[in-house]
Structures are given as C-alpha cells and as structure tokens.
Short mmCIF file of C-alpha atoms in Angstrom, two decimals:
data_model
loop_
_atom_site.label_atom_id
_atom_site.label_comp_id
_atom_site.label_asym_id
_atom_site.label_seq_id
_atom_site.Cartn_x
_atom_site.Cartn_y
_atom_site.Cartn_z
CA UNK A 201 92.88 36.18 -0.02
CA UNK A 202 90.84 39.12 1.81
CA UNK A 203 94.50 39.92 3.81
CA UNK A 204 96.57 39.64 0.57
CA UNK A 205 94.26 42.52 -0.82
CA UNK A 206 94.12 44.72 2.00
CA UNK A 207 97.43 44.54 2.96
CA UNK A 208 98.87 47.65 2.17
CA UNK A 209 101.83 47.80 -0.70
CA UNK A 210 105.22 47.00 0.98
CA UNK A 211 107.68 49.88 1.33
CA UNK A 212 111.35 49.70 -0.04
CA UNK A 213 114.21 50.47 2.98
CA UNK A 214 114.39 53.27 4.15
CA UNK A 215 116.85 55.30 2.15
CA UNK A 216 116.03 53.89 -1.23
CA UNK A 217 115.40 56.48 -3.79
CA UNK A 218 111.70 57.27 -5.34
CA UNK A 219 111.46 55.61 -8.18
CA UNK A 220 111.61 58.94 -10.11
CA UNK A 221 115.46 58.67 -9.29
CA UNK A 222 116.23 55.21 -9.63
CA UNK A 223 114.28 55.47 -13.06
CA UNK A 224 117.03 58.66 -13.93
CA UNK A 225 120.06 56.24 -12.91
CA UNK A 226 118.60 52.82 -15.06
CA UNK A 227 118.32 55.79 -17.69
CA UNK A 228 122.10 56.83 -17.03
CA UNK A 229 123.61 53.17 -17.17
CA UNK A 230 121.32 52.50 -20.44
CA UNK A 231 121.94 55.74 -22.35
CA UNK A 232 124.67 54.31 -25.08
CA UNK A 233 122.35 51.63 -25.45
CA UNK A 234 119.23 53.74 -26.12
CA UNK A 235 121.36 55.99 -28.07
CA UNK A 236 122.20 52.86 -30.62
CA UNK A 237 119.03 51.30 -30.24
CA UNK A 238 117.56 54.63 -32.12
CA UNK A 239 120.19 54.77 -34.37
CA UNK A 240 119.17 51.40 -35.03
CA UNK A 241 115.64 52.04 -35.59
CA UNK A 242 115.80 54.86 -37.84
CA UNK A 243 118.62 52.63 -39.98
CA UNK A 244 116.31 49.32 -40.30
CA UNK A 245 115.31 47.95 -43.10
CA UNK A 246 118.92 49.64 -44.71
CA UNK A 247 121.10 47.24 -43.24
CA UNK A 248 121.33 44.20 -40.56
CA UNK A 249 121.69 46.12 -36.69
CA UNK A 250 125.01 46.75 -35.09
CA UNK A 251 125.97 43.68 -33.40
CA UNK A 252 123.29 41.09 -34.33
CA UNK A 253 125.63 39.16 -37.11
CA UNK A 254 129.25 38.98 -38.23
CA UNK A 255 127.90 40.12 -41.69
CA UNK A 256 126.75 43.23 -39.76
CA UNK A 257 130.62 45.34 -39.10
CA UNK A 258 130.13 48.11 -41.70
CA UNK A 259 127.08 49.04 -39.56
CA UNK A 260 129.05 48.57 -36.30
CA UNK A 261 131.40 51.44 -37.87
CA UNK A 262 128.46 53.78 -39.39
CA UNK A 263 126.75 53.52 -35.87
CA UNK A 264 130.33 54.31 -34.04
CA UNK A 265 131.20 56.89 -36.71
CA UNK A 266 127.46 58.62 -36.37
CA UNK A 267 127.12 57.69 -32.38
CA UNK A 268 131.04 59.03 -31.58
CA UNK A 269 131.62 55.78 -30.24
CA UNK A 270 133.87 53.30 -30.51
CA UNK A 271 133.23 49.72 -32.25
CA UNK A 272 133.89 48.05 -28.87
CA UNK A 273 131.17 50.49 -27.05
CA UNK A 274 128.47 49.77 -29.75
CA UNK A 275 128.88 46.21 -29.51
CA UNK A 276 128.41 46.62 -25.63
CA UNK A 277 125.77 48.97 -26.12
CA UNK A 278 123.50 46.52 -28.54
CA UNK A 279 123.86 43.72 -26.59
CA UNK A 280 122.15 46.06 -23.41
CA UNK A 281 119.52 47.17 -25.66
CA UNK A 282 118.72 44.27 -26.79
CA UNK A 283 118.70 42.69 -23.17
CA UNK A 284 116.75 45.58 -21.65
CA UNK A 285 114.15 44.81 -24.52
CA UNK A 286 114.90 48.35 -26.58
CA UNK A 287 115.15 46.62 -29.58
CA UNK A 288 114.25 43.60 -31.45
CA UNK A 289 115.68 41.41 -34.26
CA UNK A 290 113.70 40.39 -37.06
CA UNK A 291 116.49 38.30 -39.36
CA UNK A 292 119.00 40.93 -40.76
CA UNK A 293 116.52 43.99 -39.22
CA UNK A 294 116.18 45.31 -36.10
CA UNK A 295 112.86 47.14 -34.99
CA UNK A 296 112.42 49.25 -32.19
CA UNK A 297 110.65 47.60 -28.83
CA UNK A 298 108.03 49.21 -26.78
CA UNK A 299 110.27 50.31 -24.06
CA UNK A 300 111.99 52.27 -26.27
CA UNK A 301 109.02 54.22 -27.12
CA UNK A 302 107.94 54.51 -23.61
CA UNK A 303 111.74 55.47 -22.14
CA UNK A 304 111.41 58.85 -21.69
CA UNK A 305 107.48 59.23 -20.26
CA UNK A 306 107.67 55.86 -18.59
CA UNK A 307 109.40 55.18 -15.58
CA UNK A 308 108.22 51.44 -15.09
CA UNK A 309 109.40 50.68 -18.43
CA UNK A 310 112.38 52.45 -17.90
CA UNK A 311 112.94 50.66 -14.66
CA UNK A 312 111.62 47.07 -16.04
CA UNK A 313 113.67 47.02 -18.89
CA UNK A 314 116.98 47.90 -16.69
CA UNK A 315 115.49 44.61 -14.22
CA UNK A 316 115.81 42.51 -17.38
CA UNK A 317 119.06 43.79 -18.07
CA UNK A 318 119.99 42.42 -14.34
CA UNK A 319 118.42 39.65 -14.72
CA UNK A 320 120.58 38.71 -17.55
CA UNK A 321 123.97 39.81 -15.97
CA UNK A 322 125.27 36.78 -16.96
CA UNK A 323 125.24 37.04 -20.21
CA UNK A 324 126.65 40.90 -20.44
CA UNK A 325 130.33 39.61 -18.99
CA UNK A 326 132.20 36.70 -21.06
CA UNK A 327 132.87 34.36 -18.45
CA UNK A 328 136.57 33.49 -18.09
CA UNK A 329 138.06 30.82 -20.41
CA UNK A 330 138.94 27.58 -19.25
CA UNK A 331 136.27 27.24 -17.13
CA UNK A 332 134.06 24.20 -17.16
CA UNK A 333 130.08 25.50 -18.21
CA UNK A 334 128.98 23.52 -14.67
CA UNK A 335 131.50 25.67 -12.68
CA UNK A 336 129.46 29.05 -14.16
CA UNK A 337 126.33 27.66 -14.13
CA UNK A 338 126.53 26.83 -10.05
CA UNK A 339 128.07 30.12 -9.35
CA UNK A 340 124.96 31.92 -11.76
CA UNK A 341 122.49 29.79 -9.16
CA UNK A 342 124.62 30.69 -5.82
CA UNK A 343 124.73 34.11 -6.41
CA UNK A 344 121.63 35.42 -5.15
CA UNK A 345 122.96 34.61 -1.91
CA UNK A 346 125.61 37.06 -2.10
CA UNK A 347 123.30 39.67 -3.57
CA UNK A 348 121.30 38.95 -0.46
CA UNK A 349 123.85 39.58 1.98
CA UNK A 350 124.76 42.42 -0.04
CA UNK A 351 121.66 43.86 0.54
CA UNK A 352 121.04 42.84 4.06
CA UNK A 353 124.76 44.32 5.41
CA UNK A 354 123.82 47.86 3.54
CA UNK A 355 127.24 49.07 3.42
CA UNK A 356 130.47 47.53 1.82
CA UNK A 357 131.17 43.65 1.94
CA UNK A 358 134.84 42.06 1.81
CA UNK A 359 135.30 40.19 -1.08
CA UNK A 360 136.86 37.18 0.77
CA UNK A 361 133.73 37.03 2.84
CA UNK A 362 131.75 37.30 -0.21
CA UNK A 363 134.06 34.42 -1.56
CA UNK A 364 133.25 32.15 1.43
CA UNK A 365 129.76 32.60 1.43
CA UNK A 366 129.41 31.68 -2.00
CA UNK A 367 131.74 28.96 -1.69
CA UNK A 368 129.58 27.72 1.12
CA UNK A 369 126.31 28.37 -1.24
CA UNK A 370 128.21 25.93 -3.65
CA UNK A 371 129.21 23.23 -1.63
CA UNK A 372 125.24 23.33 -0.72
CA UNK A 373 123.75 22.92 -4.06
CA UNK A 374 126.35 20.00 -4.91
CA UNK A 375 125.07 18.03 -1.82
CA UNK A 376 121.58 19.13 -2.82
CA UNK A 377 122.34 16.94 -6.48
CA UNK A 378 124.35 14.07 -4.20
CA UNK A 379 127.19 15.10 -6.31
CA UNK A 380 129.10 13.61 -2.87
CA UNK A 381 130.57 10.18 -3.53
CA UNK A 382 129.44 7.61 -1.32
CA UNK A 383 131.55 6.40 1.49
CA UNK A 384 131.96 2.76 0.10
CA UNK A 385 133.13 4.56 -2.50
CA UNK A 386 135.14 7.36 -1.68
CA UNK A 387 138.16 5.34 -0.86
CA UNK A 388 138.82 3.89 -3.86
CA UNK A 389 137.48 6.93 -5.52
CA UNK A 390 140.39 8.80 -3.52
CA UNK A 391 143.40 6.38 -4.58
CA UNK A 392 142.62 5.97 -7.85
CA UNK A 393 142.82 10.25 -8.36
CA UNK A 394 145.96 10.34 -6.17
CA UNK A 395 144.40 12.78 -3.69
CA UNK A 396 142.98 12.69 -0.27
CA UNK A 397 139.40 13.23 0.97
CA UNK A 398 140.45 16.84 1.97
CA UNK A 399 142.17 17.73 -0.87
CA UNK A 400 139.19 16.42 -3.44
CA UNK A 401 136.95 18.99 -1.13
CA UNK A 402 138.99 21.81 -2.12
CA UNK A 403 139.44 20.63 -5.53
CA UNK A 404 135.87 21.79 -6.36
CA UNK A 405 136.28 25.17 -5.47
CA UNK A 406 139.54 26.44 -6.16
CA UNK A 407 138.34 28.33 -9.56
CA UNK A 408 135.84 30.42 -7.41
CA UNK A 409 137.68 33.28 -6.77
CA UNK A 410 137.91 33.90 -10.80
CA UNK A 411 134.34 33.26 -11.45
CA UNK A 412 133.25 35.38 -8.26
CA UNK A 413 135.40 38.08 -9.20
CA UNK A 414 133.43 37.74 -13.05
CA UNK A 415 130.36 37.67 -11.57
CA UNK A 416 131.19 41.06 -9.55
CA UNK A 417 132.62 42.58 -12.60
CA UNK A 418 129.28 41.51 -14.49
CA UNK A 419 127.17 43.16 -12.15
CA UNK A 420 129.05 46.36 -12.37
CA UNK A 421 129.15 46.65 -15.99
CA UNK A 422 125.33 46.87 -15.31
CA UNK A 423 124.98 49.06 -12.65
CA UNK A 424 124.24 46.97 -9.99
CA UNK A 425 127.11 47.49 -7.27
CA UNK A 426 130.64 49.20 -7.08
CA UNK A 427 133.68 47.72 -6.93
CA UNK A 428 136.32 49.73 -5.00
CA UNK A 429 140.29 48.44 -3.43
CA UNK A 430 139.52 49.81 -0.10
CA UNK A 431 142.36 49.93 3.20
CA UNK A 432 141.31 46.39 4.38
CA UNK A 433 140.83 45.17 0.97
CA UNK A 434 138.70 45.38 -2.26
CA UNK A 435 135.07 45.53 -1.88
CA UNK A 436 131.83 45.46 -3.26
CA UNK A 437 128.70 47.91 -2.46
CA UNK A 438 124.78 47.81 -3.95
CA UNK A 439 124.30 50.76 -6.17
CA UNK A 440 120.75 52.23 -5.24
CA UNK A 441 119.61 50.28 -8.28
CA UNK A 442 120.93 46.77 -7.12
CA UNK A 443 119.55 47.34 -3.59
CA UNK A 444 116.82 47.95 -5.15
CA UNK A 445 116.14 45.40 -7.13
CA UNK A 446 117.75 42.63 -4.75
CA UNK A 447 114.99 43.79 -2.57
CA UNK A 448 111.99 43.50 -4.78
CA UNK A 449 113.11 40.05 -5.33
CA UNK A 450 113.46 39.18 -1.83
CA UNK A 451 109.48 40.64 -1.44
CA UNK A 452 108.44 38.48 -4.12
CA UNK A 453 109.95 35.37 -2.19
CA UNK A 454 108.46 36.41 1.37
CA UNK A 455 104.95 37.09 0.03
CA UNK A 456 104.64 33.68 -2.14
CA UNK A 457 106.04 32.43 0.83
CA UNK A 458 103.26 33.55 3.03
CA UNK A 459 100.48 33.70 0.83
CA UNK A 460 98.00 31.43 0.90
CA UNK A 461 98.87 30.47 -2.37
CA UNK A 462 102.32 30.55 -2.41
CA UNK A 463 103.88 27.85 -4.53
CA UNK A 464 107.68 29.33 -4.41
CA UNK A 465 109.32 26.07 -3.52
CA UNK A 466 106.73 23.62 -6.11
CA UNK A 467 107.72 22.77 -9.23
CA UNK A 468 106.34 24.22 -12.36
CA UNK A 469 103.78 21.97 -13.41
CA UNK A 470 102.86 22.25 -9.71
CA UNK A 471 103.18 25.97 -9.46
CA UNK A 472 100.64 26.59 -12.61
CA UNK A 473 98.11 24.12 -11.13
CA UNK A 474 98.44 26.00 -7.91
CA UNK A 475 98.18 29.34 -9.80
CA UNK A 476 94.89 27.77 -12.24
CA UNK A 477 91.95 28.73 -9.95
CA UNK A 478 93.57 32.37 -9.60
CA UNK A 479 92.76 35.40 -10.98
CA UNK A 480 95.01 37.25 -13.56
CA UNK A 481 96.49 39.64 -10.71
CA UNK A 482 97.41 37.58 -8.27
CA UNK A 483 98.83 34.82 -10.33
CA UNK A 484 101.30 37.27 -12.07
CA UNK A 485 102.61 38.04 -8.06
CA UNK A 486 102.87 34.22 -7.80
CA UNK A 487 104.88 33.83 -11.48
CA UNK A 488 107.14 36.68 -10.52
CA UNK A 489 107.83 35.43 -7.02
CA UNK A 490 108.64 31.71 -8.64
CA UNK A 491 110.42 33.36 -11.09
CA UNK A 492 112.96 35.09 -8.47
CA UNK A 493 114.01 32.48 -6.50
CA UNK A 494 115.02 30.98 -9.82
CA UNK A 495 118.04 31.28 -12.38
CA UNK A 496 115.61 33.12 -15.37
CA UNK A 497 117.46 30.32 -17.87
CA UNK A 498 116.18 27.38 -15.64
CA UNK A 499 112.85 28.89 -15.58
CA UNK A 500 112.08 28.96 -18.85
CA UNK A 501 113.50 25.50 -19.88
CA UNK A 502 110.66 24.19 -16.95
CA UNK A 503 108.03 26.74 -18.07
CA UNK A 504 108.26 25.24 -21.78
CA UNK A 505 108.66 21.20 -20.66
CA UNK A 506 105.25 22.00 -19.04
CA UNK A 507 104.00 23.55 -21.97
CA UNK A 508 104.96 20.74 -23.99
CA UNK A 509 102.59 18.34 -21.89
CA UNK A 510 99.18 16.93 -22.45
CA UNK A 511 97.31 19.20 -19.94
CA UNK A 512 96.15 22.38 -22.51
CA UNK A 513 95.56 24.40 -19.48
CA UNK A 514 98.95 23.93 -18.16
CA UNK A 515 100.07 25.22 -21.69
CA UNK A 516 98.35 28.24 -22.06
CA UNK A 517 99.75 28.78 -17.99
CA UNK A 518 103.20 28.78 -18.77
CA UNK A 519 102.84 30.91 -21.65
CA UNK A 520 101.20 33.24 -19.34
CA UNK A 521 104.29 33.25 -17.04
CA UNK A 522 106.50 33.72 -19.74
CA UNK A 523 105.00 36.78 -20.25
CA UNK A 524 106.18 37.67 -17.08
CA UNK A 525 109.86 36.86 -18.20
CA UNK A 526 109.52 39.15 -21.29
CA UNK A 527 112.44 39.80 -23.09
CA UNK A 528 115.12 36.79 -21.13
CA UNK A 529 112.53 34.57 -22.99
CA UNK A 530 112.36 35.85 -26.48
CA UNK A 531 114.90 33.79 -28.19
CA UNK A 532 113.60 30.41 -26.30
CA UNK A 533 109.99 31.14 -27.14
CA UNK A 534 111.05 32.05 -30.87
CA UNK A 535 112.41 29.09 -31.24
CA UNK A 536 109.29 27.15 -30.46
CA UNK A 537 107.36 28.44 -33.25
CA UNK A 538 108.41 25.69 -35.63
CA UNK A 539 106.84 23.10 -32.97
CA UNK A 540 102.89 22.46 -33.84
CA UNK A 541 101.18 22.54 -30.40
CA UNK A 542 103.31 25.56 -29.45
CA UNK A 543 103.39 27.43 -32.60
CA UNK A 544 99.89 29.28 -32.06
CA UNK A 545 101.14 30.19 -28.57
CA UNK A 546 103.91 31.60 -29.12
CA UNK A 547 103.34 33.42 -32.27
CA UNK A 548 100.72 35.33 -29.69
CA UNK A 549 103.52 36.09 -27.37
CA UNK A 550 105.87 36.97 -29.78
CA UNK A 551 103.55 39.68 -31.18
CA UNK A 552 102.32 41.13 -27.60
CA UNK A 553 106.06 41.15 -26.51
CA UNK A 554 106.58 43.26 -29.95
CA UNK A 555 103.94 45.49 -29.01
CA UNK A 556 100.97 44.65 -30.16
CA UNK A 557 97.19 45.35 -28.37
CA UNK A 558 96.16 41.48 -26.99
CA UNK A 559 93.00 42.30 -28.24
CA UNK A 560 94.63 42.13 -31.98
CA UNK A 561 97.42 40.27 -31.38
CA UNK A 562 95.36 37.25 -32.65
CA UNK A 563 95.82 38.66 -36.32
CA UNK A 564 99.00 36.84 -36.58
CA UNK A 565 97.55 33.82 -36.60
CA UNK A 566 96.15 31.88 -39.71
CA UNK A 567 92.79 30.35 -39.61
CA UNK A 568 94.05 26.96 -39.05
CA UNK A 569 95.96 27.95 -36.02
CA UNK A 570 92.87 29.62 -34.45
CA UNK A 571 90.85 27.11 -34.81
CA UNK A 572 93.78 24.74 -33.64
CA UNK A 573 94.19 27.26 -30.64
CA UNK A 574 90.22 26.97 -30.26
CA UNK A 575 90.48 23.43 -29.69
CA UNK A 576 93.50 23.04 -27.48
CA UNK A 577 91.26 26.13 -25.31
CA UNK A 578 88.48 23.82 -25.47
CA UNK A 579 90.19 20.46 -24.37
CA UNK A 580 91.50 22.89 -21.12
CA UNK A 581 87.94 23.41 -20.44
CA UNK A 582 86.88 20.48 -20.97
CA UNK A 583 89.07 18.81 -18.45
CA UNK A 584 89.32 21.60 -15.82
CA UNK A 585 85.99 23.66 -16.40
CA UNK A 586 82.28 23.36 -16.72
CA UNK A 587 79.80 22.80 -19.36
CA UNK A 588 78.56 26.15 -19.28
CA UNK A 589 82.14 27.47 -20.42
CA UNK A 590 82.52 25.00 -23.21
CA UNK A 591 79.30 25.98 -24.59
CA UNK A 592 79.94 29.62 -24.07
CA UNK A 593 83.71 29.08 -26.32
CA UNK A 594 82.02 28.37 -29.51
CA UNK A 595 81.24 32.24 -29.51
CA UNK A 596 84.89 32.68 -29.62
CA UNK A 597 85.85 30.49 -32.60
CA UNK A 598 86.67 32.58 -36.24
CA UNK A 599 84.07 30.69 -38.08
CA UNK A 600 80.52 31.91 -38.45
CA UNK A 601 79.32 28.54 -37.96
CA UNK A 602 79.03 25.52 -36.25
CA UNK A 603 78.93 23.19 -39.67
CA UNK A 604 81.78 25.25 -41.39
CA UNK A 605 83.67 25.47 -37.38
CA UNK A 606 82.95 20.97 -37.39
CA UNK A 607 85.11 20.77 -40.96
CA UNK A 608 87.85 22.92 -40.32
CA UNK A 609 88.30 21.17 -36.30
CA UNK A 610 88.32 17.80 -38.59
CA UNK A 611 91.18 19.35 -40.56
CA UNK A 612 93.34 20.24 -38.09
CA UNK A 613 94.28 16.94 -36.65
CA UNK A 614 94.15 18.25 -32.98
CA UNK A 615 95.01 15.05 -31.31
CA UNK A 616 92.29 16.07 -28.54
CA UNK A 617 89.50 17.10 -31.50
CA UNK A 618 87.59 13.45 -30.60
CA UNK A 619 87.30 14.42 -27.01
CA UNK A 620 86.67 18.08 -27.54
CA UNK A 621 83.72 17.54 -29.50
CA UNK A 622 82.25 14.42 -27.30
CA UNK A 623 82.20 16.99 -24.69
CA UNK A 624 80.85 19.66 -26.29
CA UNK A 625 77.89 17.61 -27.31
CA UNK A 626 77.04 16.33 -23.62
CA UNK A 627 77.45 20.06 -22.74
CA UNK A 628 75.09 22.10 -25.56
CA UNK A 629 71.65 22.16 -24.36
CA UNK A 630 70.44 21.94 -28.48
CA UNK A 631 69.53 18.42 -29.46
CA UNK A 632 70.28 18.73 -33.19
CA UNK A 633 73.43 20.72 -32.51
CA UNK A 634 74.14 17.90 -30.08
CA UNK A 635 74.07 15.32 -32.48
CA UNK A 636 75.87 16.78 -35.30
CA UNK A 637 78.63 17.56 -33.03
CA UNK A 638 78.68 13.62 -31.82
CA UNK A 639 78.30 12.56 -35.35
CA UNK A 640 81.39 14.96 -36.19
CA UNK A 641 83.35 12.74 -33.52
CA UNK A 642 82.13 9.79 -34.48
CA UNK A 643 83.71 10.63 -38.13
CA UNK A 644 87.14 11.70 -36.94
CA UNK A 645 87.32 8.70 -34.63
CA UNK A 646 86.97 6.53 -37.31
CA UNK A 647 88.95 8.45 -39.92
CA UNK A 648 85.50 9.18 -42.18
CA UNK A 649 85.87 12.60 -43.60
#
C-alpha cells in the first residue's frame, strides 16, 4: 500500500495530447449531440425528447428544423448524448445531466462522458442483420485485443491482420467455454452435418469479416480511429482520443494486476470482498481496473447478481462500483427499483447519477426505505464489523428514537431485522436499552407485534 501511494501518477505515451486537447476533440465529435441535448433541455416538460419514443417524431423535426439538422443526424445525435450522459430520460421528458452543465469549464467531464460514449460503441452502430446475437456478442468481448494492438503498433494496422487476430481472439474464448466438441464425438458430430473437421473450424468464423468491419465502422462513428483504403489495403489508425483511452484501460489492468490488491482476474463477489477492507480511493482504482478488462454489459449483469445476494455488504459494494459505470448502467439499475432489497439502493444512485449532493441524495427515499436501508447497513456490520460500529449506526437512523426506531424496524419485514437487533443488543453497553432491543427480537421472531 505505502508503494501504491507514492508511486508517482503514470504518464500517457509520449506524443499523446494534454488533456486540454483531447478534451477540445471529445468536444468536436460530441458537438451535435450537445447541441440537441440543450435543445432538449430548454424544450422539456413541452414535449417527449428527440429520439427517446416513436410517439416523439414531431420533436425529431422541431429539433432538426431549429438545430439545421437533418432527422437522421438528430436521431444520431440523441442517442450520443444520451450515451455520453448529457441528458437523461424521465418517461416522455428529458432533463439535462451534469456533464452537460459542466461541458464547457470541465475537461474531465468532458473527457468522461466521451469514455462512456466508447465504452458503449456497440450500441452507436446497428450491427449487421442476419447475424446470430452470440456471433456479436464474442466479437464485442474480442475486441479489446485489437484495440490493444492498435495501440501498441502506433501507426496504421491492415485490416486482414486485424481480421486474424481477432479471429484468433475468437477461436480462444470458444475453447475457453469448451464450445469444442469432444473427440468421441466429433465424428459423428461431423457426418451427421455433412462437413469435415476442417471445414466445421472455418464454419465459425466466416461472418467475421462483416462484424469486424461493423465494429471498425462503430468505433469511427465515435471518434475512436480512422478508417482510410490505403496502397496495400484499407486500414485502421487510433485517433489521439482512442489511443488514449485504449491506454488508460490498459493502466488500469497493469496496476490491479500488480497491486497488492489487485483482483482483475476474480470474480465479482470475489473482487468486492477483496475491495471490502479498502478505502474509498483505492477501491474505485480496483472497480475501474475490473471494470476494463470487462465487456461494461457483462459487468453489470455480475455487479447486480451480487447485489442480489444475502451478504448486505456485498450489496452496498456493487452499488458502489456501479457508480463507477455511470451512465452504461442507468437503464439496468432503473430497472431494479421495482425489486425490494434493491429499491433503496438504487433510488440513491439514480439520484447522485442525476446530480444530486450524496449528502442529500437520501431525500428520495421514504421513511420506510431508510429505515429498511438502516437495517440492511446494520446486518453488513453486523457480519463483517465490530460492536463499536453497530452501536455507533443507531446515530444514523431517521428516527429520534430508539422505541419509535424498534416499531418501524418491526414494520419493515427486513428478513435480517431478528439478527440485526440480537446483535445490537450484545453490542450496546446500556442494560435497559439492551433488553428492549432483545425483547424487540424476541417479538418479531415470534410474529408478536
């Protein structure tokens, strides 16, 4: 730990633009989209945004007519904003986000916002038709790859030899699943499809030329490398931005890698348990370097199965990483708010990522789901901390006290509320307190009111 914080701050290659510049290019590719995302904002609560619904075309052609655009451009230009996080959809309204407020004094939002935008290349460029969802989603997980040798050739790349290497990269994550058939098996396997070992190799990978030349496309639609025919052939180059970007990743990788704590090849679960003893700084560098050597989709899906566990700590963890997703994680982490032990946390997350002070953002709760957020926190410190801290967390519950906090905990049904309060009553150094709190758990064990 001593040599992670004295290290000093690792330097980009040289040639990489200060981040002044790159910050004026992320503001170049994003300008139609922060031009409609404030069209947008000063038009909500008038109509549904350009782009969000079907419902929503007159607005597509008020925003073209006022924005000199054309339909096509502001559709293209909504989804980036609301990618890069410049605006957010409330039902039929859109409201400005915080990056849009910050775009023209803050660079690191500026520059964040375009990393989400990257991040979510995928979903910028249709992907072509007739193309099975597996096929997409192996090339989305194989492509970092290519980014990397992208980065590491600094220069122009062939795309043939970026087609083998990520036909290579395929093949690998296949074997990785033991998608390969047995050999007792691959005989028959073989005669009964008509085609030979060989030919079933190739028969994988013959749509990866389409989907590689998508995913190139994709990443030039958002700035992220060129595209040019070239005398030897067409080929692809990092913009600053991409090289950029491809190598903050890889630094995210090689210090979770190294570090002490690096959990980079662990699982989630694992990861946050790894990360639980941390302190808020360094566990953010060890969420963001998990996060990178990770499809952002994949990450989330894990990040919310843990969340969805028994182990409270774990939960408030992975809401704590998704924080570091931001905006790729808004519409997953919406869409837990109708679940009951998610609800509180993500209603919290939802209103920080919306721009709210964390110190407030705990308005937006009712009083039922604080106190069913104070238990859940207490059940985490129960089973991971000490007495002290439980003691110390009835300070932080909303009522002003104990007998009034004892009935509402009842009324929650928090399935850990029995164990909470056993604990808390070993814990508090008060021998009347004590027992009220035991006979509280004596009454919810046995259903009593």
């Amino acid at each position: 730990m001593t040599t992670r914080r004295t290290r000093p701050a690792p330097r980009p290659p040289e040639g990489t633009p200060p981040r002044a510049e790159l910050a004026r290019q992320a503001r170049h590719v994003l300008a139609d989209a922060v031009r409609i995302a404030r069209w947008a904002a000063v038009e909500r609560g008038a109509t549904a945004a350009p782009g969000s619904v079907p419902g929503a075309v007159p607005a597509q052609e008020r925003a073209a007519a006022a924005l000199n655009l054309t339909p096509g451009q502001i559709r293209a230009g909504w989804d980036r904003a609301r990618l890069a996080g410049l605006v957010e959809l409330h039902g039929d309204t859109a409201r400005p986000g915080w990056r849009l407020h910050a775009w023209d004094r803050d660079d690191s939002a500026v520059l964040r916002g375009w990393v989400a935008l990257f991040d979510a290349w995928s979903l910028v460029h249709p992907a072509p038709e007739g193309v099975e969802p597996s096929a997409v989603a192996e090339v989305v997980e194989a492509l970092p790859q290519v980014l990397s040798l992208l980065q590491l050739s600094q220069g122009p790349v062939l795309v043939p030899a970026l087609l083998d290497l990520l036909g290579q990269r395929v093949e690998e994550l296949r074997e990785e699943r033991c998608e390969v058939p047995g050999a007792e098996q691959a005989p028959e396997a073989t005669e009964a499809h008509g085609t030979t070992g060989a030919s079933a190799s190739v028969h994988g990978t013959d749509g990866l030329p389409a989907l590689l030349d998508w995913a190139l496309e994709g990443l030039a639609a958002v700035g992220a490398l060129t595209l040019d025919p070239g005398a030897e052939g067409r080929h692809a180059t990092l913009t600053p931005l991409g090289n950029w970007a491809v190598w903050v990743k890889l630094e995210q990788i090689c210090v979770a890698a190294q570090s002490p704590a690096g959990n980079i090849e662990q699982s989630a679960e694992d990861m946050l348990r790894g990360c639980a003893r941390l302190t808020p700084g360094p566990a953010r560098a060890e969420y963001r370097a998990w996060l990178a050597a990770r499809t952002l989709s994949s990450a989330v899906t894990e990040l919310l199965t843990v969340a969805r566990g028994e182990d409270a700590l774990l939960r408030g963890l992975a809401f704590e990483a998704l924080r570091v997703v931001g905006a790729p994680a808004e519409a997953e982490v919406r869409a837990t708010v109708a679940e009951p032990s998610l609800r509180p946390y993500a209603l919290l997350w939802l209103a920080e990522y919306e721009g709210a002070d964390p110190d407030d953002a705990q308005e937006v709760l009712t009083r039922e789901e604080s106190t069913w957020l104070w238990v859940d926190t207490a059940a985490a410190v129960a089973d991971h901390g000490e007495s002290e801290l439980l003691v110390r967390h009835l300070d932080s519950a909303v009522q002003g006290t104990v007998p009034a906090l004892l009935d509402e905990i009842r009324a929650v049904g928090h399935p850990r509320t029995v164990q909470v309060l056993v604990a808390l009553a070993a814990a508090h150094p008060d021998p009347a307190l004590a027992k009220a709190v035991r006979r509280a758990a004596f009454q919810v064990h046995t259903g009593g009111a």
